[in-house]
PDB file of C-alpha atoms in Angstrom:
ATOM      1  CA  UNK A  21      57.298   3.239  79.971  1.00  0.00           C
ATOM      2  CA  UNK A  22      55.935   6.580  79.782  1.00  0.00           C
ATOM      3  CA  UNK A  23      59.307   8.096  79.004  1.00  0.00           C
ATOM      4  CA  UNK A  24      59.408   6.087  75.684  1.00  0.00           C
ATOM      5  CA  UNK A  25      55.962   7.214  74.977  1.00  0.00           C
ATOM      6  CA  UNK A  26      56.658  10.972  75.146  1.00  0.00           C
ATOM      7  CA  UNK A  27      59.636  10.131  73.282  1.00  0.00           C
ATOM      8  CA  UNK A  28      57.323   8.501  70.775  1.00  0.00           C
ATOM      9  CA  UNK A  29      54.874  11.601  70.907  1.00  0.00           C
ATOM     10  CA  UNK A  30      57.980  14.076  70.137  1.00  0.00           C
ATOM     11  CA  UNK A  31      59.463  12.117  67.564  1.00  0.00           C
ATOM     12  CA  UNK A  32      55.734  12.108  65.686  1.00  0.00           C
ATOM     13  CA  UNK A  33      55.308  15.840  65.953  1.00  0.00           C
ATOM     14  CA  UNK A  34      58.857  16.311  64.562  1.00  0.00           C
ATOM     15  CA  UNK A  35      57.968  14.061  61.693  1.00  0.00           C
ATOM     16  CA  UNK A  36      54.140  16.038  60.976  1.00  0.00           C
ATOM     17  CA  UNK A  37      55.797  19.483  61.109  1.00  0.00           C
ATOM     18  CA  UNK A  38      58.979  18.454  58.627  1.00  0.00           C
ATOM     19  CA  UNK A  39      56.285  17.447  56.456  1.00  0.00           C
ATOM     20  CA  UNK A  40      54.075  20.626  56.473  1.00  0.00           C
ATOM     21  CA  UNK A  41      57.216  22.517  55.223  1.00  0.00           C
ATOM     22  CA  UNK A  42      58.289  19.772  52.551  1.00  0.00           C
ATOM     23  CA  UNK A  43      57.048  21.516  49.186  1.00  0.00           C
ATOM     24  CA  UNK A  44      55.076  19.708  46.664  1.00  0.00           C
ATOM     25  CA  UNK A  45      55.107  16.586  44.691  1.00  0.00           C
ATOM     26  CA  UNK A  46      56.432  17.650  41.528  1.00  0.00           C
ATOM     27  CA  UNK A  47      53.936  17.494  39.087  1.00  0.00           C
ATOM     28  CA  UNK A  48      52.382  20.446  41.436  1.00  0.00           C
ATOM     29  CA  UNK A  49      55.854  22.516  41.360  1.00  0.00           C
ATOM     30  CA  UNK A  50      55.063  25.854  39.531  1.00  0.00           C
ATOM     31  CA  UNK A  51      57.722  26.769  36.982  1.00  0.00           C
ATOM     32  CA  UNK A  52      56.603  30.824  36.726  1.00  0.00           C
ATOM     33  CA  UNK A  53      58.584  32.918  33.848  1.00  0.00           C
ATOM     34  CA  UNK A  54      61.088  35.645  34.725  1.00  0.00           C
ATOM     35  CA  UNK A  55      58.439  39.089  34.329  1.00  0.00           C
ATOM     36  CA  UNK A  56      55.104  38.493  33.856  1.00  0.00           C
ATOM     37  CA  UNK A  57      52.640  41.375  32.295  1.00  0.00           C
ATOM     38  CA  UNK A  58      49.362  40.201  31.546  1.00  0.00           C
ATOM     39  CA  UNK A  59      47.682  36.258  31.870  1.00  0.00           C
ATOM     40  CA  UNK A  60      44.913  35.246  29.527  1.00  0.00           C
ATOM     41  CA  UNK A  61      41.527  34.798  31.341  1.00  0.00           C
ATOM     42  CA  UNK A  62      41.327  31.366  30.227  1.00  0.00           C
ATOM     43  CA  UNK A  63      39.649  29.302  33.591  1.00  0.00           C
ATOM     44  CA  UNK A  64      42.045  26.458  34.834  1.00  0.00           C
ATOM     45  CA  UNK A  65      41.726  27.050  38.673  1.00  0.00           C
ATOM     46  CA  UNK A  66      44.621  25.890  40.786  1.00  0.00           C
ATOM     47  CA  UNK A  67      44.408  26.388  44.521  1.00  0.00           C
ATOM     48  CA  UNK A  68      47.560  27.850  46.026  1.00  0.00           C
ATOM     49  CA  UNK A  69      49.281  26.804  49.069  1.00  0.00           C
ATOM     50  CA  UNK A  70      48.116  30.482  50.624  1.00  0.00           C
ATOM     51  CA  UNK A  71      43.834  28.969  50.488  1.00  0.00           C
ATOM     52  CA  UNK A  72      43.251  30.971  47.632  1.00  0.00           C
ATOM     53  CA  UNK A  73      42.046  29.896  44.259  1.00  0.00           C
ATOM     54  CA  UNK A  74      43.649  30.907  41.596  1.00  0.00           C
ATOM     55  CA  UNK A  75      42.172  31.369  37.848  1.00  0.00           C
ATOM     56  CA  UNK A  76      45.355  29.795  36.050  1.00  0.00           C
ATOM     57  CA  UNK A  77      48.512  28.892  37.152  1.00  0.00           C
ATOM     58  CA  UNK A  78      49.335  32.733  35.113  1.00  0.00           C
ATOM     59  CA  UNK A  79      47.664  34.721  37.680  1.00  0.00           C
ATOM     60  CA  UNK A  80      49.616  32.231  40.906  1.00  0.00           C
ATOM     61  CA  UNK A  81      52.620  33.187  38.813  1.00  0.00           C
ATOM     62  CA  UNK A  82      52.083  36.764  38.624  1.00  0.00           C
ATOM     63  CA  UNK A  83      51.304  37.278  42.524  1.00  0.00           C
ATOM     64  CA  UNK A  84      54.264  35.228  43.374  1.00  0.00           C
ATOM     65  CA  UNK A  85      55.977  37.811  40.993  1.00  0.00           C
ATOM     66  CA  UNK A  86      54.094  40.828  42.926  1.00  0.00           C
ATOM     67  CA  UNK A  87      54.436  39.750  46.311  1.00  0.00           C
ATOM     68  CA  UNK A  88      57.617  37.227  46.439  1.00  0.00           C
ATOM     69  CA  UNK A  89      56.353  34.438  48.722  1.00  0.00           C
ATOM     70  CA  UNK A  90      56.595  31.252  48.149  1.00  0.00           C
ATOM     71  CA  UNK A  91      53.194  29.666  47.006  1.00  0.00           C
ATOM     72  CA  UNK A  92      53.028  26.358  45.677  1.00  0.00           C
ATOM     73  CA  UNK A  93      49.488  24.503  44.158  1.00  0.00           C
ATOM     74  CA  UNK A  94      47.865  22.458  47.065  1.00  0.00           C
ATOM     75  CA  UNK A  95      46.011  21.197  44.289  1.00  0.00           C
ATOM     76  CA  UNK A  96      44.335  21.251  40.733  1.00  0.00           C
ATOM     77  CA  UNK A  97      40.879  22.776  41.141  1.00  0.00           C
ATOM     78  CA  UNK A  98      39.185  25.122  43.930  1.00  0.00           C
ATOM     79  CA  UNK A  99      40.459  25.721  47.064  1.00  0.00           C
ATOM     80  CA  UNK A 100      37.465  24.096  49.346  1.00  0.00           C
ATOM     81  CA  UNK A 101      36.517  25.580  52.750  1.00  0.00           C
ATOM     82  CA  UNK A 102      37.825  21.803  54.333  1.00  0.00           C
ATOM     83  CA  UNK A 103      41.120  22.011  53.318  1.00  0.00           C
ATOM     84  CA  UNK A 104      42.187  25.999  54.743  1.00  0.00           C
ATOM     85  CA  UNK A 105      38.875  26.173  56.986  1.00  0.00           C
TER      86      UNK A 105
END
């Protein structure tokens, strides 16, 4: 019996960590331009898969561009302490 439960617990923590690395649903996928110069400073905060907010999905874009990791938006709206913290 308790062979089938660590079984059980190993196939759950397989399943949790595929899903941490799964990216996001895809009306949160971030479709960023070739070369970006300059973003307006119009406030539409996104929150980036990296904790931070972002002012527009323009300036997520343009430190993707600067940097070249791969950050996706958690969500639309601030980053809150709960979700990184």
């Amino acid at each position: 019996m308790s062979g089938r439960l660590f079984v059980l617990g190993l196939l759950i923590i397989y399943i949790a960590a595929g899903a941490a690395d799964r990216p996001p649903k895809s009306d949160l996928l971030l479709k960023c331009p070739p070369k970006i110069y300059r973003c307006t400073n119009t406030f539409r905060p996104v929150c980036g898969s990296d904790g931070i907010t972002y002012t527009n999905t323009c300036t997520l874009c343009l430190k993707i561009q600067k940097t070249k990791r791969k950050i996706y938006i958690s969500n639309r709206g601030t980053c809150t302490f709960f979700q990184y913290g």
